[in-house]
């Protein structure tokens, strides 16, 4: 009979793959995702995290291939978001509501708010340890990475870090470890960081520095989504260090939408100007690219240029969607410029500049407005803006 994956001696991955999901609360998941949960066997059997509610029975079935689920002694909840906690009520119903649930102080509050049930909560904080006889678990609160309740659990002797969402990727496949998939996993990890954690980059930096100071030995990282880092856990930590510094690279992203192709023509001319300076550029039509894919490209870009036609004295609705999303994730250290065509009022560029100001981006040009259809001079102005952006990127990045 199929037995769940043993990730280390007597430690099993018992979570589930969600092959079908394509939209994870507004994040495009073209390759599905996983809800990882881990069963640690020993004198006490410990379940670290659970899965989304709909997958709870599948997880229990996985566990039953190893032990009788009622033999689980302890549940650890690293994070309350329901892709990891949704299975807790079902698990507790099966294993017995008197069994302890270890979580942070905010974890207890959030679990109570989510499920309106009293469990045997054992509140832990940074530095607290749980000895199960043959194993020692320690806890590290990671508040706002990415919820107030978030924490890591560290298995001391094995040097395994159960990192909740951190270091995860939305990926469901037939490979389970970093050494199996290789660098193919990095775009997924990058997208995950850009869309889930970028907003909290200063906290990521602080955490990496704290963990470095502590000299925490990490032989394996088991996140709650995607593959397990066993060959080279330092690789994903280094990537997080880089991404959280928000150091811009020699690359621009041109984001646009258009009604009658005028803003499209402007976007293409700007893109050509950037390329003329041998700077990498992505041209992204918001009607063709998902906001979370655009955000992934923005992560390391030195400049973002946004083009919107004016519609009803405002920016175009799809651009507003993308801008709201990007703004919420707080990208830093980027140049910005706006452009767009209009018919009679032409507010879009002004509105976009205000958005850039609010985002504390460096507006390197007042932007370009074109009435109705760009003529050759307008196209040249757009090309020149691209050249200017390319030159600035080369200077600064
Ligand atoms: Fe994977 Fe914050 O949940």
mmCIF file of C-alpha atoms and ligand atoms in Angstrom:
data_model
loop_
_atom_site.group_PDB
_atom_site.id
_atom_site.type_symbol
_atom_site.label_atom_id
_atom_site.label_comp_id
_atom_site.label_asym_id
_atom_site.label_seq_id
_atom_site.Cartn_x
_atom_site.Cartn_y
_atom_site.Cartn_z
ATOM 1 C CA UNK A 1 0.000 0.000 0.000
ATOM 2 C CA UNK A 2 1.193 3.546 -0.801
ATOM 3 C CA UNK A 3 2.915 5.008 2.225
ATOM 4 C CA UNK A 4 3.392 8.747 2.700
ATOM 5 C CA UNK A 5 6.817 10.202 2.063
ATOM 6 C CA UNK A 6 9.345 9.788 4.883
ATOM 7 C CA UNK A 7 11.331 13.030 4.783
ATOM 8 C CA UNK A 8 13.676 11.999 7.587
ATOM 9 C CA UNK A 9 13.732 9.040 9.945
ATOM 10 C CA UNK A 10 10.236 8.690 11.412
ATOM 11 C CA UNK A 11 9.147 12.052 10.026
ATOM 12 C CA UNK A 12 6.507 11.884 7.328
ATOM 13 C CA UNK A 13 4.945 14.363 4.957
ATOM 14 C CA UNK A 14 1.229 13.663 5.348
ATOM 15 C CA UNK A 15 -0.265 16.712 3.645
ATOM 16 C CA UNK A 16 -2.125 16.905 0.363
ATOM 17 C CA UNK A 17 -1.646 18.178 -3.131
ATOM 18 C CA UNK A 18 -4.324 20.486 -4.501
ATOM 19 C CA UNK A 19 -3.811 19.777 -8.174
ATOM 20 C CA UNK A 20 -6.798 21.787 -9.362
ATOM 21 C CA UNK A 21 -6.550 25.130 -7.642
ATOM 22 C CA UNK A 22 -5.780 27.944 -10.075
ATOM 23 C CA UNK A 23 -6.654 30.949 -7.945
ATOM 24 C CA UNK A 24 -5.361 31.102 -4.414
ATOM 25 C CA UNK A 25 -7.079 34.146 -2.924
ATOM 26 C CA UNK A 26 -6.189 36.215 -5.968
ATOM 27 C CA UNK A 27 -2.802 34.607 -6.682
ATOM 28 C CA UNK A 28 -2.583 32.569 -9.880
ATOM 29 C CA UNK A 29 -1.518 29.007 -9.150
ATOM 30 C CA UNK A 30 -1.004 27.465 -12.580
ATOM 31 C CA UNK A 31 0.574 24.369 -11.065
ATOM 32 C CA UNK A 32 -1.744 23.983 -8.104
ATOM 33 C CA UNK A 33 -0.391 23.946 -4.597
ATOM 34 C CA UNK A 34 0.279 21.694 -1.658
ATOM 35 C CA UNK A 35 -0.841 21.895 1.927
ATOM 36 C CA UNK A 36 2.044 20.251 3.712
ATOM 37 C CA UNK A 37 1.647 18.721 7.148
ATOM 38 C CA UNK A 38 4.221 16.631 8.958
ATOM 39 C CA UNK A 39 3.885 13.687 11.292
ATOM 40 C CA UNK A 40 6.782 13.251 13.699
ATOM 41 C CA UNK A 41 6.777 9.851 15.364
ATOM 42 C CA UNK A 42 8.374 9.187 18.736
ATOM 43 C CA UNK A 43 7.501 8.671 22.360
ATOM 44 C CA UNK A 44 4.804 11.205 21.555
ATOM 45 C CA UNK A 45 3.445 11.454 18.046
ATOM 46 C CA UNK A 46 3.265 15.030 16.872
ATOM 47 C CA UNK A 47 1.378 16.474 13.918
ATOM 48 C CA UNK A 48 2.841 19.745 12.678
ATOM 49 C CA UNK A 49 0.139 21.764 10.919
ATOM 50 C CA UNK A 50 -2.858 20.418 9.055
ATOM 51 C CA UNK A 51 -4.422 21.096 5.665
ATOM 52 C CA UNK A 52 -7.321 22.963 4.105
ATOM 53 C CA UNK A 53 -10.651 21.770 5.487
ATOM 54 C CA UNK A 54 -11.692 19.951 2.296
ATOM 55 C CA UNK A 55 -8.520 17.849 2.452
ATOM 56 C CA UNK A 56 -8.700 16.897 6.148
ATOM 57 C CA UNK A 57 -9.960 13.376 5.515
ATOM 58 C CA UNK A 58 -7.339 12.806 2.836
ATOM 59 C CA UNK A 59 -4.658 13.837 5.330
ATOM 60 C CA UNK A 60 -6.118 11.542 8.002
ATOM 61 C CA UNK A 61 -6.105 8.746 5.443
ATOM 62 C CA UNK A 62 -2.420 9.451 4.757
ATOM 63 C CA UNK A 63 -1.709 9.310 8.480
ATOM 64 C CA UNK A 64 -3.634 6.081 8.853
ATOM 65 C CA UNK A 65 -1.135 4.420 6.501
ATOM 66 C CA UNK A 66 1.516 5.064 9.149
ATOM 67 C CA UNK A 67 -0.276 5.056 12.501
ATOM 68 C CA UNK A 68 -3.798 5.078 13.795
ATOM 69 C CA UNK A 69 -4.659 8.816 13.786
ATOM 70 C CA UNK A 70 -5.990 8.465 17.328
ATOM 71 C CA UNK A 71 -2.381 7.803 18.341
ATOM 72 C CA UNK A 72 -1.474 11.418 17.569
ATOM 73 C CA UNK A 73 -0.648 12.942 20.941
ATOM 74 C CA UNK A 74 0.070 16.552 20.084
ATOM 75 C CA UNK A 75 -0.848 19.019 17.349
ATOM 76 C CA UNK A 76 1.323 22.027 16.593
ATOM 77 C CA UNK A 77 -0.330 24.881 14.696
ATOM 78 C CA UNK A 78 2.284 27.199 13.242
ATOM 79 C CA UNK A 79 -0.218 29.402 11.435
ATOM 80 C CA UNK A 80 -3.944 30.020 11.523
ATOM 81 C CA UNK A 81 -4.683 30.755 7.877
ATOM 82 C CA UNK A 82 -7.210 28.153 6.861
ATOM 83 C CA UNK A 83 -5.105 26.381 4.275
ATOM 84 C CA UNK A 84 -3.200 25.048 7.305
ATOM 85 C CA UNK A 85 -5.675 25.217 10.145
ATOM 86 C CA UNK A 86 -8.877 24.279 8.334
ATOM 87 C CA UNK A 87 -8.298 20.615 9.145
ATOM 88 C CA UNK A 88 -7.805 21.167 12.879
ATOM 89 C CA UNK A 89 -11.453 20.756 13.972
ATOM 90 C CA UNK A 90 -11.720 17.477 12.040
ATOM 91 C CA UNK A 91 -8.386 16.223 13.396
ATOM 92 C CA UNK A 92 -9.340 17.097 16.965
ATOM 93 C CA UNK A 93 -12.706 15.416 16.523
ATOM 94 C CA UNK A 94 -10.905 12.225 15.484
ATOM 95 C CA UNK A 95 -7.959 12.240 17.914
ATOM 96 C CA UNK A 96 -9.778 13.676 20.919
ATOM 97 C CA UNK A 97 -10.385 17.287 21.874
ATOM 98 C CA UNK A 98 -8.379 16.920 25.063
ATOM 99 C CA UNK A 99 -5.130 16.483 23.130
ATOM 100 C CA UNK A 100 -2.934 19.595 23.303
ATOM 101 C CA UNK A 101 -2.697 22.108 20.465
ATOM 102 C CA UNK A 102 0.532 24.111 20.643
ATOM 103 C CA UNK A 103 0.349 27.564 19.088
ATOM 104 C CA UNK A 104 1.354 31.169 19.650
ATOM 105 C CA UNK A 105 -0.723 33.534 21.771
ATOM 106 C CA UNK A 106 -2.209 35.072 18.632
ATOM 107 C CA UNK A 107 -2.605 31.589 17.211
ATOM 108 C CA UNK A 108 -4.904 30.671 20.091
ATOM 109 C CA UNK A 109 -6.928 33.851 19.639
ATOM 110 C CA UNK A 110 -7.198 33.309 15.893
ATOM 111 C CA UNK A 111 -8.070 29.623 16.143
ATOM 112 C CA UNK A 112 -10.828 30.521 18.605
ATOM 113 C CA UNK A 113 -12.092 33.212 16.208
ATOM 114 C CA UNK A 114 -12.005 30.902 13.220
ATOM 115 C CA UNK A 115 -13.581 27.795 14.706
ATOM 116 C CA UNK A 116 -15.452 28.957 17.780
ATOM 117 C CA UNK A 117 -14.364 25.835 19.619
ATOM 118 C CA UNK A 118 -12.342 25.317 22.765
ATOM 119 C CA UNK A 119 -9.326 23.114 22.321
ATOM 120 C CA UNK A 120 -6.630 22.280 24.831
ATOM 121 C CA UNK A 121 -4.452 25.199 23.754
ATOM 122 C CA UNK A 122 -0.865 25.329 24.944
ATOM 123 C CA UNK A 123 0.471 28.784 24.225
ATOM 124 C CA UNK A 124 4.168 29.011 23.368
ATOM 125 C CA UNK A 125 6.496 31.839 22.421
ATOM 126 C CA UNK A 126 10.010 32.319 21.130
ATOM 127 C CA UNK A 127 12.491 30.133 22.995
ATOM 128 C CA UNK A 128 9.898 27.841 24.528
ATOM 129 C CA UNK A 129 10.579 24.163 24.155
ATOM 130 C CA UNK A 130 8.433 21.076 24.060
ATOM 131 C CA UNK A 131 10.118 17.856 25.097
ATOM 132 C CA UNK A 132 8.409 14.689 23.991
ATOM 133 C CA UNK A 133 10.973 12.404 25.627
ATOM 134 C CA UNK A 134 13.040 11.430 22.630
ATOM 135 C CA UNK A 135 12.639 14.715 20.783
ATOM 136 C CA UNK A 136 12.784 18.418 21.520
ATOM 137 C CA UNK A 137 10.756 20.962 19.595
ATOM 138 C CA UNK A 138 11.471 24.646 20.023
ATOM 139 C CA UNK A 139 9.400 27.582 18.879
ATOM 140 C CA UNK A 140 10.210 30.845 17.217
ATOM 141 C CA UNK A 141 7.488 33.417 16.747
ATOM 142 C CA UNK A 142 7.582 35.076 13.340
ATOM 143 C CA UNK A 143 4.909 37.702 13.830
ATOM 144 C CA UNK A 144 3.655 39.180 10.569
ATOM 145 C CA UNK A 145 5.470 36.607 8.489
ATOM 146 C CA UNK A 146 2.924 36.757 7.338
ATOM 147 C CA UNK A 147 0.174 36.821 9.971
ATOM 148 C CA UNK A 148 0.347 37.947 13.620
ATOM 149 C CA UNK A 149 0.088 34.323 14.767
ATOM 150 C CA UNK A 150 2.838 32.889 12.553
ATOM 151 C CA UNK A 151 5.607 30.875 14.124
ATOM 152 C CA UNK A 152 8.289 28.369 13.199
ATOM 153 C CA UNK A 153 8.815 25.034 14.926
ATOM 154 C CA UNK A 154 12.345 23.688 15.079
ATOM 155 C CA UNK A 155 13.195 20.077 15.738
ATOM 156 C CA UNK A 156 16.447 20.370 17.591
ATOM 157 C CA UNK A 157 18.378 17.133 17.212
ATOM 158 C CA UNK A 158 17.474 16.722 13.558
ATOM 159 C CA UNK A 159 17.936 20.450 12.800
ATOM 160 C CA UNK A 160 14.676 20.517 10.858
ATOM 161 C CA UNK A 161 12.790 23.773 10.554
ATOM 162 C CA UNK A 162 9.040 23.622 10.014
ATOM 163 C CA UNK A 163 8.711 27.068 8.535
ATOM 164 C CA UNK A 164 4.994 27.484 7.906
ATOM 165 C CA UNK A 165 4.448 29.651 4.801
ATOM 166 C CA UNK A 166 8.016 30.964 4.707
ATOM 167 C CA UNK A 167 10.255 29.420 2.030
ATOM 168 C CA UNK A 168 7.189 27.874 0.392
ATOM 169 C CA UNK A 169 6.006 27.761 -3.182
ATOM 170 C CA UNK A 170 2.626 27.152 -4.733
ATOM 171 C CA UNK A 171 3.556 24.024 -6.629
ATOM 172 C CA UNK A 172 2.018 20.580 -6.851
ATOM 173 C CA UNK A 173 4.090 18.059 -8.728
ATOM 174 C CA UNK A 174 5.694 14.655 -8.571
ATOM 175 C CA UNK A 175 8.910 15.941 -7.016
ATOM 176 C CA UNK A 176 9.179 16.608 -3.328
ATOM 177 C CA UNK A 177 12.710 17.821 -2.627
ATOM 178 C CA UNK A 178 14.950 20.618 -3.866
ATOM 179 C CA UNK A 179 17.530 18.142 -5.153
ATOM 180 C CA UNK A 180 14.867 16.446 -7.296
ATOM 181 C CA UNK A 181 13.517 19.558 -8.986
ATOM 182 C CA UNK A 182 16.613 21.769 -9.003
ATOM 183 C CA UNK A 183 16.417 25.393 -10.113
ATOM 184 C CA UNK A 184 13.013 24.901 -11.716
ATOM 185 C CA UNK A 185 11.501 25.577 -8.325
ATOM 186 C CA UNK A 186 13.053 29.026 -7.935
ATOM 187 C CA UNK A 187 10.529 30.927 -10.117
ATOM 188 C CA UNK A 188 7.780 29.476 -7.925
ATOM 189 C CA UNK A 189 9.618 30.528 -4.759
ATOM 190 C CA UNK A 190 10.227 33.989 -6.211
ATOM 191 C CA UNK A 191 6.568 34.401 -7.098
ATOM 192 C CA UNK A 192 5.592 33.274 -3.614
ATOM 193 C CA UNK A 193 7.910 35.809 -2.016
ATOM 194 C CA UNK A 194 6.765 38.644 -4.297
ATOM 195 C CA UNK A 195 3.086 38.008 -3.656
ATOM 196 C CA UNK A 196 2.961 36.870 -0.053
ATOM 197 C CA UNK A 197 5.990 38.208 1.792
ATOM 198 C CA UNK A 198 7.323 41.287 0.009
ATOM 199 C CA UNK A 199 5.188 43.555 2.160
ATOM 200 C CA UNK A 200 7.039 42.218 5.218
ATOM 201 C CA UNK A 201 10.578 42.433 3.842
ATOM 202 C CA UNK A 202 11.999 44.395 6.785
ATOM 203 C CA UNK A 203 10.776 41.637 9.106
ATOM 204 C CA UNK A 204 12.299 38.989 6.854
ATOM 205 C CA UNK A 205 15.629 40.815 7.052
ATOM 206 C CA UNK A 206 15.399 41.041 10.857
ATOM 207 C CA UNK A 207 14.504 37.367 11.112
ATOM 208 C CA UNK A 208 17.405 36.270 8.910
ATOM 209 C CA UNK A 209 19.777 38.349 11.008
ATOM 210 C CA UNK A 210 18.364 36.963 14.268
ATOM 211 C CA UNK A 211 18.600 33.383 13.060
ATOM 212 C CA UNK A 212 22.170 34.002 11.860
ATOM 213 C CA UNK A 213 23.124 35.454 15.259
ATOM 214 C CA UNK A 214 21.542 32.484 17.005
ATOM 215 C CA UNK A 215 23.718 30.214 14.875
ATOM 216 C CA UNK A 216 20.716 27.988 14.260
ATOM 217 C CA UNK A 217 21.822 24.884 12.394
ATOM 218 C CA UNK A 218 19.321 24.077 9.651
ATOM 219 C CA UNK A 219 19.708 20.792 7.798
ATOM 220 C CA UNK A 220 16.237 20.748 6.323
ATOM 221 C CA UNK A 221 13.415 23.231 5.820
ATOM 222 C CA UNK A 222 9.894 21.872 5.620
ATOM 223 C CA UNK A 223 7.539 24.638 4.487
ATOM 224 C CA UNK A 224 3.771 24.318 4.399
ATOM 225 C CA UNK A 225 3.668 24.676 0.600
ATOM 226 C CA UNK A 226 5.712 23.037 -2.105
ATOM 227 C CA UNK A 227 8.982 21.188 -2.002
ATOM 228 C CA UNK A 228 11.214 20.472 0.989
ATOM 229 C CA UNK A 229 14.673 22.007 1.094
ATOM 230 C CA UNK A 230 16.997 19.171 2.148
ATOM 231 C CA UNK A 231 20.030 19.422 -0.125
ATOM 232 C CA UNK A 232 20.634 23.122 0.110
ATOM 233 C CA UNK A 233 18.383 24.925 2.597
ATOM 234 C CA UNK A 234 20.833 27.839 2.569
ATOM 235 C CA UNK A 235 19.878 28.505 -1.042
ATOM 236 C CA UNK A 236 16.343 29.586 -0.242
ATOM 237 C CA UNK A 237 17.495 31.539 2.826
ATOM 238 C CA UNK A 238 19.984 33.416 0.628
ATOM 239 C CA UNK A 239 17.255 34.074 -1.933
ATOM 240 C CA UNK A 240 15.031 35.504 0.825
ATOM 241 C CA UNK A 241 17.927 37.645 1.996
ATOM 242 C CA UNK A 242 18.312 39.038 -1.534
ATOM 243 C CA UNK A 243 14.610 39.572 -2.181
ATOM 244 C CA UNK A 244 13.996 41.182 1.190
ATOM 245 C CA UNK A 245 16.779 43.711 0.579
ATOM 246 C CA UNK A 246 14.745 44.878 -2.427
ATOM 247 C CA UNK A 247 17.873 45.731 -4.347
ATOM 248 C CA UNK A 248 16.776 46.649 -7.874
ATOM 249 C CA UNK A 249 18.267 44.888 -10.878
ATOM 250 C CA UNK A 250 18.915 46.090 -14.419
ATOM 251 C CA UNK A 251 15.426 45.429 -15.556
ATOM 252 C CA UNK A 252 12.210 47.353 -16.181
ATOM 253 C CA UNK A 253 8.585 46.327 -16.326
ATOM 254 C CA UNK A 254 6.147 48.145 -18.590
ATOM 255 C CA UNK A 255 2.601 47.522 -17.409
ATOM 256 C CA UNK A 256 -0.275 48.791 -19.497
ATOM 257 C CA UNK A 257 -3.813 48.474 -20.696
ATOM 258 C CA UNK A 258 -5.422 50.053 -23.704
ATOM 259 C CA UNK A 259 -8.845 50.805 -25.181
ATOM 260 C CA UNK A 260 -8.068 51.543 -28.839
ATOM 261 C CA UNK A 261 -4.400 50.529 -29.006
ATOM 262 C CA UNK A 262 -3.014 54.022 -28.480
ATOM 263 C CA UNK A 263 -1.590 53.244 -25.048
ATOM 264 C CA UNK A 264 -0.354 49.949 -26.506
ATOM 265 C CA UNK A 265 1.650 51.857 -29.140
ATOM 266 C CA UNK A 266 3.100 54.069 -26.430
ATOM 267 C CA UNK A 267 4.014 51.052 -24.299
ATOM 268 C CA UNK A 268 5.781 49.387 -27.216
ATOM 269 C CA UNK A 269 7.758 52.524 -28.047
ATOM 270 C CA UNK A 270 8.852 52.912 -24.417
ATOM 271 C CA UNK A 271 9.862 49.260 -24.350
ATOM 272 C CA UNK A 272 11.948 49.718 -27.518
ATOM 273 C CA UNK A 273 13.691 52.698 -25.928
ATOM 274 C CA UNK A 274 14.596 50.671 -22.838
ATOM 275 C CA UNK A 275 15.855 47.814 -24.992
ATOM 276 C CA UNK A 276 17.935 50.255 -27.037
ATOM 277 C CA UNK A 277 19.922 50.759 -23.830
ATOM 278 C CA UNK A 278 20.441 46.984 -23.511
ATOM 279 C CA UNK A 279 18.347 46.853 -20.373
ATOM 280 C CA UNK A 280 16.014 43.906 -19.875
ATOM 281 C CA UNK A 281 12.351 44.773 -20.039
ATOM 282 C CA UNK A 282 9.057 42.935 -19.694
ATOM 283 C CA UNK A 283 6.027 44.336 -21.493
ATOM 284 C CA UNK A 284 2.914 43.224 -19.631
ATOM 285 C CA UNK A 285 -0.613 43.842 -20.819
ATOM 286 C CA UNK A 286 -2.862 43.677 -17.769
ATOM 287 C CA UNK A 287 -5.575 41.986 -19.842
ATOM 288 C CA UNK A 288 -3.155 39.141 -20.620
ATOM 289 C CA UNK A 289 -1.126 38.808 -17.435
ATOM 290 C CA UNK A 290 -2.389 37.968 -14.003
ATOM 291 C CA UNK A 291 -1.672 40.560 -11.348
ATOM 292 C CA UNK A 292 0.421 38.068 -9.377
ATOM 293 C CA UNK A 293 2.634 37.380 -12.410
ATOM 294 C CA UNK A 294 3.116 41.110 -12.913
ATOM 295 C CA UNK A 295 4.043 41.443 -9.248
ATOM 296 C CA UNK A 296 6.645 38.720 -9.636
ATOM 297 C CA UNK A 297 8.350 40.707 -12.406
ATOM 298 C CA UNK A 298 8.145 43.919 -10.390
ATOM 299 C CA UNK A 299 9.980 42.279 -7.468
ATOM 300 C CA UNK A 300 13.487 42.688 -8.873
ATOM 301 C CA UNK A 301 12.880 45.447 -11.420
ATOM 302 C CA UNK A 302 14.675 48.772 -11.174
ATOM 303 C CA UNK A 303 11.760 50.620 -12.771
ATOM 304 C CA UNK A 304 8.071 50.162 -13.375
ATOM 305 C CA UNK A 305 6.272 52.138 -16.031
ATOM 306 C CA UNK A 306 2.522 52.126 -15.994
ATOM 307 C CA UNK A 307 0.304 53.056 -18.899
ATOM 308 C CA UNK A 308 -3.409 53.658 -18.667
ATOM 309 C CA UNK A 309 -5.966 55.295 -20.893
ATOM 310 C CA UNK A 310 -8.274 57.748 -19.183
ATOM 311 C CA UNK A 311 -11.751 56.311 -18.729
ATOM 312 C CA UNK A 312 -14.480 58.405 -17.129
ATOM 313 C CA UNK A 313 -11.911 60.806 -15.648
ATOM 314 C CA UNK A 314 -10.061 57.936 -14.051
ATOM 315 C CA UNK A 315 -7.484 55.256 -14.691
ATOM 316 C CA UNK A 316 -8.623 52.119 -16.426
ATOM 317 C CA UNK A 317 -10.255 49.626 -13.994
ATOM 318 C CA UNK A 318 -7.866 46.753 -14.745
ATOM 319 C CA UNK A 319 -4.906 49.067 -14.118
ATOM 320 C CA UNK A 320 -6.534 50.156 -10.845
ATOM 321 C CA UNK A 321 -6.739 46.494 -9.829
ATOM 322 C CA UNK A 322 -3.073 45.891 -10.545
ATOM 323 C CA UNK A 323 -1.952 49.154 -8.939
ATOM 324 C CA UNK A 324 -3.927 48.431 -5.766
ATOM 325 C CA UNK A 325 -2.359 45.018 -5.602
ATOM 326 C CA UNK A 326 1.203 46.236 -6.192
ATOM 327 C CA UNK A 327 0.776 49.120 -3.750
ATOM 328 C CA UNK A 328 -0.355 46.747 -1.011
ATOM 329 C CA UNK A 329 2.807 44.697 -1.380
ATOM 330 C CA UNK A 330 4.988 47.808 -0.949
ATOM 331 C CA UNK A 331 7.793 47.412 -3.468
ATOM 332 C CA UNK A 332 10.697 49.746 -2.736
ATOM 333 C CA UNK A 333 13.753 51.237 -4.433
ATOM 334 C CA UNK A 334 12.144 51.596 -7.826
ATOM 335 C CA UNK A 335 11.849 54.311 -10.395
ATOM 336 C CA UNK A 336 8.457 54.937 -11.936
ATOM 337 C CA UNK A 337 6.827 56.800 -14.785
ATOM 338 C CA UNK A 338 3.306 56.955 -16.193
ATOM 339 C CA UNK A 339 1.893 57.262 -19.674
ATOM 340 C CA UNK A 340 -1.408 56.939 -21.463
ATOM 341 C CA UNK A 341 -3.733 58.226 -24.113
ATOM 342 C CA UNK A 342 -6.920 60.157 -23.522
ATOM 343 C CA UNK A 343 -9.809 61.747 -25.358
ATOM 344 C CA UNK A 344 -10.691 65.028 -23.638
ATOM 345 C CA UNK A 345 -9.851 65.151 -19.921
ATOM 346 C CA UNK A 346 -6.719 62.971 -19.521
ATOM 347 C CA UNK A 347 -6.447 62.428 -15.773
ATOM 348 C CA UNK A 348 -4.795 58.988 -15.869
ATOM 349 C CA UNK A 349 -1.144 60.108 -15.810
ATOM 350 C CA UNK A 350 -1.780 62.510 -12.932
ATOM 351 C CA UNK A 351 -3.611 59.823 -10.951
ATOM 352 C CA UNK A 352 -0.837 57.298 -11.562
ATOM 353 C CA UNK A 353 1.789 59.819 -10.442
ATOM 354 C CA UNK A 354 -0.149 60.304 -7.203
ATOM 355 C CA UNK A 355 -0.171 56.550 -6.709
ATOM 356 C CA UNK A 356 3.596 56.413 -7.282
ATOM 357 C CA UNK A 357 4.051 59.183 -4.715
ATOM 358 C CA UNK A 358 1.955 57.305 -2.190
ATOM 359 C CA UNK A 359 4.087 54.212 -2.868
ATOM 360 C CA UNK A 360 7.267 56.275 -2.333
ATOM 361 C CA UNK A 361 8.596 55.373 -5.762
ATOM 362 C CA UNK A 362 11.057 57.657 -7.495
ATOM 363 C CA UNK A 363 9.120 59.391 -10.288
ATOM 364 C CA UNK A 364 11.797 59.995 -12.879
ATOM 365 C CA UNK A 365 9.618 61.710 -15.446
ATOM 366 C CA UNK A 366 6.375 63.642 -15.270
ATOM 367 C CA UNK A 367 4.931 61.144 -17.734
ATOM 368 C CA UNK A 368 3.507 61.298 -21.222
ATOM 369 C CA UNK A 369 -0.093 62.029 -22.193
ATOM 370 C CA UNK A 370 -1.240 61.669 -25.777
ATOM 371 C CA UNK A 371 -4.616 62.801 -27.058
ATOM 372 C CA UNK A 372 -6.420 60.065 -29.001
ATOM 373 C CA UNK A 373 -3.756 58.472 -31.217
ATOM 374 C CA UNK A 374 0.030 58.933 -30.916
ATOM 375 C CA UNK A 375 1.682 60.495 -33.973
ATOM 376 C CA UNK A 376 5.338 60.040 -34.905
ATOM 377 C CA UNK A 377 6.470 62.765 -32.514
ATOM 378 C CA UNK A 378 4.559 61.160 -29.673
ATOM 379 C CA UNK A 379 6.073 57.778 -30.446
ATOM 380 C CA UNK A 380 9.525 59.379 -30.435
ATOM 381 C CA UNK A 381 8.787 60.962 -27.027
ATOM 382 C CA UNK A 382 7.811 57.540 -25.708
ATOM 383 C CA UNK A 383 10.957 55.972 -27.149
ATOM 384 C CA UNK A 384 13.018 58.746 -25.538
ATOM 385 C CA UNK A 385 11.350 58.078 -22.188
ATOM 386 C CA UNK A 386 12.365 54.449 -22.546
ATOM 387 C CA UNK A 387 15.950 55.488 -23.285
ATOM 388 C CA UNK A 388 15.947 57.766 -20.241
ATOM 389 C CA UNK A 389 14.673 54.953 -18.041
ATOM 390 C CA UNK A 390 17.228 52.519 -19.465
ATOM 391 C CA UNK A 391 20.077 54.964 -18.849
ATOM 392 C CA UNK A 392 18.963 55.638 -15.276
ATOM 393 C CA UNK A 393 18.689 51.924 -14.571
ATOM 394 C CA UNK A 394 22.227 51.415 -15.833
ATOM 395 C CA UNK A 395 23.453 54.238 -13.618
ATOM 396 C CA UNK A 396 21.678 53.171 -10.455
ATOM 397 C CA UNK A 397 21.356 49.404 -10.550
HETATM 398 FE FE1 LIG B 1 -0.390 29.115 3.404
HETATM 399 FE FE2 LIG B 1 -0.713 32.037 5.201
HETATM 400 O O1 LIG B 1 -1.212 30.385 4.494
#
